mmCIF file of C-alpha atoms in Angstrom:
data_model
loop_
_atom_site.group_PDB
_atom_site.id
_atom_site.type_symbol
_atom_site.label_atom_id
_atom_site.label_comp_id
_atom_site.label_asym_id
_atom_site.label_seq_id
_atom_site.Cartn_x
_atom_site.Cartn_y
_atom_site.Cartn_z
ATOM 1 C CA MET A 1 62.974 60.246 143.451
ATOM 2 C CA ASP A 2 62.840 56.493 144.167
ATOM 3 C CA ASP A 3 66.512 55.753 144.926
ATOM 4 C CA LEU A 4 66.107 51.994 145.275
ATOM 5 C CA ARG A 5 64.227 51.681 141.988
ATOM 6 C CA ILE A 6 66.951 53.637 140.194
ATOM 7 C CA LEU A 7 69.728 51.619 141.820
ATOM 8 C CA ASN A 8 67.993 48.362 140.934
ATOM 9 C CA SER A 9 68.180 49.324 137.238
ATOM 10 C CA ILE A 10 71.778 50.557 137.523
ATOM 11 C CA ASN A 11 72.869 47.348 139.232
ATOM 12 C CA HIS A 12 71.137 45.234 136.618
ATOM 13 C CA ILE A 13 73.035 47.067 133.882
ATOM 14 C CA GLY A 14 76.295 46.398 135.728
ATOM 15 C CA TYR A 15 75.386 42.723 136.015
ATOM 16 C CA LEU A 16 74.641 42.519 132.290
ATOM 17 C CA LEU A 17 77.950 44.201 131.442
ATOM 18 C CA LEU A 18 79.798 41.545 133.456
ATOM 19 C CA LYS A 19 77.696 38.718 132.043
ATOM 20 C CA HIS A 20 78.383 39.691 128.441
ATOM 21 C CA GLY A 21 82.142 40.131 128.816
ATOM 22 C CA ALA A 22 82.721 43.861 129.258
ATOM 23 C CA GLU A 23 86.167 45.038 130.333
ATOM 24 C CA ILE A 24 86.517 45.595 134.064
ATOM 25 C CA TYR A 25 87.307 49.295 133.730
ATOM 26 C CA ARG A 26 84.155 49.722 131.622
ATOM 27 C CA VAL A 27 81.986 48.063 134.269
ATOM 28 C CA GLU A 28 83.403 50.260 137.028
ATOM 29 C CA GLU A 29 83.240 53.489 135.039
ATOM 30 C CA SER A 30 79.725 52.778 133.774
ATOM 31 C CA LEU A 31 78.377 52.206 137.278
ATOM 32 C CA GLU A 32 80.156 55.296 138.579
ATOM 33 C CA TYR A 33 78.909 57.565 135.776
ATOM 34 C CA MET A 34 75.313 56.379 136.093
ATOM 35 C CA CYS A 35 75.289 56.860 139.851
ATOM 36 C CA LYS A 36 76.757 60.358 139.533
ATOM 37 C CA SER A 37 74.143 61.317 136.954
ATOM 38 C CA PHE A 38 71.405 60.640 139.538
ATOM 39 C CA GLY A 39 73.154 62.661 142.224
ATOM 40 C CA PHE A 40 74.469 59.897 144.468
ATOM 41 C CA THR A 41 77.673 60.634 146.387
ATOM 42 C CA ASN A 42 80.648 58.774 147.880
ATOM 43 C CA ILE A 43 80.523 56.256 145.045
ATOM 44 C CA GLU A 44 82.969 53.356 145.183
ATOM 45 C CA VAL A 45 82.993 50.432 142.750
ATOM 46 C CA PHE A 46 85.190 47.338 142.727
ATOM 47 C CA ALA A 47 84.819 44.689 140.032
ATOM 48 C CA ILE A 48 86.469 41.462 138.910
ATOM 49 C CA PRO A 49 85.381 39.313 135.919
ATOM 50 C CA THR A 50 82.518 37.575 137.759
ATOM 51 C CA PHE A 51 81.679 39.964 140.611
ATOM 52 C CA TYR A 52 81.300 43.601 141.583
ATOM 53 C CA THR A 53 80.449 45.566 144.691
ATOM 54 C CA LEU A 54 78.990 49.077 144.735
ATOM 55 C CA SER A 55 78.736 51.421 147.707
ATOM 56 C CA LEU A 56 77.403 54.991 147.844
ATOM 57 C CA THR A 57 75.377 57.474 149.860
ATOM 58 C CA LEU A 58 71.682 57.933 149.074
ATOM 59 C CA HIS A 59 69.963 61.310 148.796
ATOM 60 C CA ASP A 60 68.696 61.047 152.377
ATOM 61 C CA GLY A 61 72.237 60.455 153.670
ATOM 62 C CA GLN A 62 71.832 56.719 154.265
ATOM 63 C CA PRO A 63 74.685 54.409 153.190
ATOM 64 C CA TYR A 64 73.971 51.829 150.488
ATOM 65 C CA GLN A 65 75.979 48.782 149.437
ATOM 66 C CA ILE A 66 75.277 45.872 147.108
ATOM 67 C CA THR A 67 77.194 43.015 145.510
ATOM 68 C CA LYS A 68 76.397 41.260 142.250
ATOM 69 C CA ARG A 69 77.834 38.026 140.883
ATOM 70 C CA SER A 70 77.584 36.660 137.356
ATOM 71 C CA ARG A 71 78.152 32.900 137.378
ATOM 72 C CA VAL A 72 77.794 32.264 133.638
ATOM 73 C CA ASN A 73 79.575 34.725 131.355
ATOM 74 C CA ARG A 74 79.569 34.764 127.571
ATOM 75 C CA ILE A 75 80.797 37.526 125.290
ATOM 76 C CA HIS A 76 77.908 39.125 123.429
ATOM 77 C CA LEU A 77 79.091 42.178 121.508
ATOM 78 C CA ASP A 78 75.621 43.229 120.361
ATOM 79 C CA HIS A 79 74.433 43.430 123.957
ATOM 80 C CA LEU A 80 77.591 45.271 125.012
ATOM 81 C CA TYR A 81 77.043 47.861 122.290
ATOM 82 C CA GLU A 82 73.436 48.424 123.351
ATOM 83 C CA LEU A 83 74.408 48.564 127.035
ATOM 84 C CA ASN A 84 77.156 51.107 126.349
ATOM 85 C CA CYS A 85 74.687 53.300 124.441
ATOM 86 C CA LEU A 86 72.250 53.006 127.343
ATOM 87 C CA VAL A 87 74.940 53.988 129.871
ATOM 88 C CA ARG A 88 75.848 57.055 127.815
ATOM 89 C CA ASN A 89 72.209 58.154 127.611
ATOM 90 C CA ILE A 90 71.732 57.650 131.348
ATOM 91 C CA SER A 91 74.913 59.589 132.132
ATOM 92 C CA ALA A 92 73.706 62.424 129.889
ATOM 93 C CA LYS A 93 70.348 62.430 131.748
ATOM 94 C CA LYS A 94 68.398 61.738 128.568
ATOM 95 C CA LEU A 95 66.186 58.954 129.979
ATOM 96 C CA SER A 96 63.592 58.617 132.693
ATOM 97 C CA ILE A 97 63.551 55.602 134.992
ATOM 98 C CA GLU A 98 60.636 54.124 133.019
ATOM 99 C CA GLN A 99 62.595 54.490 129.784
ATOM 100 C CA ILE A 100 65.668 52.901 131.383
ATOM 101 C CA GLU A 101 63.666 49.872 132.533
ATOM 102 C CA LYS A 102 62.145 49.519 129.067
ATOM 103 C CA GLU A 103 65.601 49.702 127.423
ATOM 104 C CA ILE A 104 66.962 47.023 129.768
ATOM 105 C CA GLU A 105 64.029 44.749 128.977
ATOM 106 C CA ASP A 106 64.531 45.239 125.227
ATOM 107 C CA ILE A 107 68.246 44.417 125.499
ATOM 108 C CA GLU A 108 67.583 41.259 127.504
ATOM 109 C CA ASN A 109 65.019 40.109 124.947
ATOM 110 C CA GLN A 110 67.556 40.268 122.125
ATOM 111 C CA THR A 111 68.654 36.804 121.023
ATOM 112 C CA LEU A 112 71.896 35.554 119.547
ATOM 113 C CA ASN A 113 72.044 35.446 115.763
ATOM 114 C CA LEU A 114 72.712 31.713 115.696
ATOM 115 C CA PRO A 115 72.762 31.309 111.887
ATOM 116 C CA LEU A 116 75.426 34.027 111.626
ATOM 117 C CA ILE A 117 77.495 32.383 114.376
ATOM 118 C CA PHE A 118 77.152 29.040 112.582
ATOM 119 C CA ILE A 119 78.472 30.573 109.349
ATOM 120 C CA GLY A 120 81.263 32.259 111.300
ATOM 121 C CA TYR A 121 82.454 28.927 112.716
ATOM 122 C CA ILE A 122 82.643 27.397 109.243
ATOM 123 C CA ILE A 123 84.351 30.356 107.568
ATOM 124 C CA SER A 124 86.808 30.913 110.428
ATOM 125 C CA ALA A 125 87.970 27.295 110.503
ATOM 126 C CA SER A 126 88.252 27.119 106.702
ATOM 127 C CA MET A 127 90.125 30.394 106.231
ATOM 128 C CA PHE A 128 92.550 29.776 109.088
ATOM 129 C CA CYS A 129 93.278 26.358 107.599
ATOM 130 C CA VAL A 130 94.211 28.013 104.292
ATOM 131 C CA PHE A 131 96.282 30.577 106.192
ATOM 132 C CA PHE A 132 98.295 27.770 107.783
ATOM 133 C CA GLY A 133 99.029 26.111 104.440
ATOM 134 C CA GLY A 134 96.044 23.874 103.799
ATOM 135 C CA GLY A 135 94.667 23.106 100.356
ATOM 136 C CA VAL A 136 91.132 22.792 99.038
ATOM 137 C CA ASN A 137 90.437 19.414 100.667
ATOM 138 C CA GLU A 138 91.856 20.614 103.960
ATOM 139 C CA MET A 139 89.668 23.707 103.756
ATOM 140 C CA TYR A 140 86.532 21.604 103.256
ATOM 141 C CA VAL A 141 87.360 19.337 106.183
ATOM 142 C CA SER A 142 88.063 22.344 108.402
ATOM 143 C CA GLY A 143 84.657 23.740 107.461
ATOM 144 C CA ILE A 144 83.042 20.458 108.497
ATOM 145 C CA ILE A 145 84.960 20.584 111.780
ATOM 146 C CA GLY A 146 83.774 24.158 112.334
ATOM 147 C CA MET A 147 80.198 22.983 111.764
ATOM 148 C CA ALA A 148 80.635 20.114 114.220
ATOM 149 C CA LEU A 149 82.192 22.418 116.831
ATOM 150 C CA TYR A 150 79.263 24.824 116.611
ATOM 151 C CA PHE A 151 76.702 22.148 117.485
ATOM 152 C CA PHE A 152 78.977 20.491 120.055
ATOM 153 C CA ILE A 153 79.719 23.732 121.926
ATOM 154 C CA TYR A 154 76.067 24.777 121.763
ATOM 155 C CA ILE A 155 75.009 21.503 123.402
ATOM 156 C CA MET A 156 77.750 21.778 126.030
ATOM 157 C CA GLU A 157 76.612 25.286 126.931
ATOM 158 C CA ARG A 158 72.989 24.178 127.193
ATOM 159 C CA VAL A 159 73.903 21.503 129.754
ATOM 160 C CA ASN A 160 76.106 23.977 131.660
ATOM 161 C CA ILE A 161 79.481 22.309 131.115
ATOM 162 C CA ASN A 162 82.223 24.682 132.263
ATOM 163 C CA SER A 163 84.532 26.298 129.724
ATOM 164 C CA ILE A 164 87.635 24.264 130.612
ATOM 165 C CA VAL A 165 85.973 20.865 130.172
ATOM 166 C CA ARG A 166 84.038 22.129 127.164
ATOM 167 C CA THR A 167 87.224 23.253 125.435
ATOM 168 C CA LEU A 168 89.008 19.987 126.278
ATOM 169 C CA LEU A 169 86.224 17.872 124.758
ATOM 170 C CA ALA A 170 85.876 20.171 121.725
ATOM 171 C CA SER A 171 89.591 19.948 120.976
ATOM 172 C CA MET A 172 89.431 16.156 121.222
ATOM 173 C CA LEU A 173 86.499 16.124 118.794
ATOM 174 C CA LEU A 174 88.177 18.290 116.180
ATOM 175 C CA ALA A 175 91.448 16.361 116.432
ATOM 176 C CA SER A 176 89.564 13.075 115.954
ATOM 177 C CA ILE A 177 87.796 14.304 112.813
ATOM 178 C CA ALA A 178 91.030 15.663 111.354
ATOM 179 C CA ILE A 179 93.026 12.479 112.058
ATOM 180 C CA PHE A 180 90.355 10.170 110.638
ATOM 181 C CA SER A 181 90.141 12.368 107.532
ATOM 182 C CA ASN A 182 93.881 12.066 107.139
ATOM 183 C CA LYS A 183 93.864 8.292 107.564
ATOM 184 C CA LEU A 184 91.061 7.949 104.993
ATOM 185 C CA GLY A 185 93.044 9.973 102.486
ATOM 186 C CA PHE A 186 90.760 13.015 102.318
ATOM 187 C CA ILE A 187 93.521 15.364 103.490
ATOM 188 C CA TYR A 188 97.299 15.311 103.494
ATOM 189 C CA ASN A 189 98.233 18.364 105.552
ATOM 190 C CA LEU A 190 96.938 17.292 108.957
ATOM 191 C CA GLN A 191 98.596 20.097 110.908
ATOM 192 C CA SER A 192 96.936 22.876 108.920
ATOM 193 C CA VAL A 193 93.489 21.397 109.566
ATOM 194 C CA ILE A 194 94.059 20.973 113.294
ATOM 195 C CA THR A 195 95.717 24.357 113.747
ATOM 196 C CA GLY A 196 93.153 26.207 111.645
ATOM 197 C CA SER A 197 90.208 24.617 113.448
ATOM 198 C CA LEU A 198 91.755 25.251 116.859
ATOM 199 C CA MET A 199 91.700 28.992 116.224
ATOM 200 C CA ILE A 200 87.977 28.897 117.013
ATOM 201 C CA LEU A 201 88.806 27.761 120.552
ATOM 202 C CA VAL A 202 91.796 30.023 121.227
ATOM 203 C CA PRO A 203 90.900 32.499 124.047
ATOM 204 C CA GLY A 204 92.108 35.581 122.185
ATOM 205 C CA ILE A 205 89.647 38.030 123.754
ATOM 206 C CA ALA A 206 90.399 36.751 127.263
ATOM 207 C CA ILE A 207 94.134 37.272 126.729
ATOM 208 C CA THR A 208 93.605 40.747 125.265
ATOM 209 C CA ASN A 209 91.291 41.821 128.083
ATOM 210 C CA SER A 210 93.647 40.450 130.725
ATOM 211 C CA LEU A 211 96.547 42.485 129.350
ATOM 212 C CA ARG A 212 94.286 45.529 129.096
ATOM 213 C CA ASP A 213 93.285 45.140 132.761
ATOM 214 C CA ILE A 214 96.876 44.674 133.921
ATOM 215 C CA ILE A 215 98.079 47.728 131.993
ATOM 216 C CA SER A 216 95.271 49.850 133.454
ATOM 217 C CA GLY A 217 96.172 48.722 136.990
ATOM 218 C CA ASP A 218 93.393 46.170 137.569
ATOM 219 C CA PHE A 219 95.838 43.439 138.515
ATOM 220 C CA ILE A 220 93.380 41.087 140.234
ATOM 221 C CA SER A 221 90.971 40.937 137.302
ATOM 222 C CA GLY A 222 93.856 40.854 134.823
ATOM 223 C CA LEU A 223 95.502 37.892 136.511
ATOM 224 C CA ALA A 224 92.140 36.125 136.859
ATOM 225 C CA ARG A 225 91.455 36.468 133.128
ATOM 226 C CA MET A 226 95.015 35.452 132.269
ATOM 227 C CA SER A 227 94.734 32.341 134.463
ATOM 228 C CA GLU A 228 91.506 31.400 132.704
ATOM 229 C CA ALA A 229 93.111 31.911 129.282
ATOM 230 C CA ILE A 230 96.118 29.783 130.243
ATOM 231 C CA LEU A 231 93.880 26.970 131.513
ATOM 232 C CA ILE A 232 91.818 27.034 128.308
ATOM 233 C CA ALA A 233 94.971 26.984 126.171
ATOM 234 C CA THR A 234 96.287 24.090 128.242
ATOM 235 C CA SER A 235 93.052 22.150 127.810
ATOM 236 C CA ILE A 236 93.308 22.666 124.037
ATOM 237 C CA ALA A 237 96.828 21.249 124.008
ATOM 238 C CA ILE A 238 95.885 18.309 126.232
ATOM 239 C CA GLY A 239 92.784 17.426 124.193
ATOM 240 C CA VAL A 240 94.601 17.458 120.854
ATOM 241 C CA GLY A 241 97.617 15.670 122.312
ATOM 242 C CA ILE A 242 95.517 12.858 123.758
ATOM 243 C CA MET A 243 93.763 12.161 120.456
ATOM 244 C CA MET A 244 96.973 12.342 118.413
ATOM 245 C CA ILE A 245 98.573 9.790 120.709
ATOM 246 C CA LEU A 246 95.531 7.493 120.817
ATOM 247 C CA LEU A 247 94.767 7.661 117.096
ATOM 248 C CA GLY A 248 98.322 7.769 115.839
ATOM 249 C CA GLY A 249 98.190 11.284 114.405
ATOM 250 C CA ILE A 250 101.814 12.038 115.274
#
C-alpha cells in the first residue's frame, strides 16, 4: 500500500472541504474517518476555517505530519455534497486509490452554475424587498440592484479583492442605486429596497457556522468565523451609511 499516495488524496479532500466552506467539525471528522479506513493509527486533526494540521503513524511505524492552508474560501454546496459522499465511500472502503483520485478530479472540474446564481441574486433581492414592505416598483429596482451586485461581486472576486472591502464597495453600490431611484421618483419606500438588497450580503452562513462551532466546543474556529461575520456586517453598515450621508438618503 502506497501510504503517501493515499495521504496525498486524503489531504486534498480536506483542503477542498475547507476551501468550499465545510464546518470545522466536518473537516476534522472526515479526515479522521478516512485515515482510519486505511489503517493509520494515532490520528490527530486540528482545523480552523483556513487551516488544518494532520498527524498520524504510518503502517511502517513512521510518524507523519502535514499542514494545509486555504487562502481563498467560498461556499460551494454542490462541491460539499460531492465531497461528503466521497468521504462516506472512502470510510466504507468502497473505493480504490485510483477511483478516489478520479472522483477528486471530477469534483474539481465541476463549475459554478452562474446563470442560476444570477437568477438567485435577482429573486432574493426582489422578494426580500417585498418582505420588508416594498411595492411593485421597489421590487423591480431591487431586482436591478441584485443584477448589478452579481456582476460587481463576480468582478471583485476575479481580481482577488478581500471579502471585507468587497462587501463595503457592494453596499455602497446598492445604496447609491436605491437613493438615485428614490430621488428620480421610481420608488418611494427607500428603506425596503436597501434592506431587501442588503440581505444578499448578510453573512448568515458565517454566523450560523460560528455558533455551531462554539456550541460543539471549537471555540477558536467559532470566534474566528464570528469575527469575520461581525466585520462584514460592519462594512455593510459603513458602506450604506456613507452613501446615505453623501447622497442625502437620510
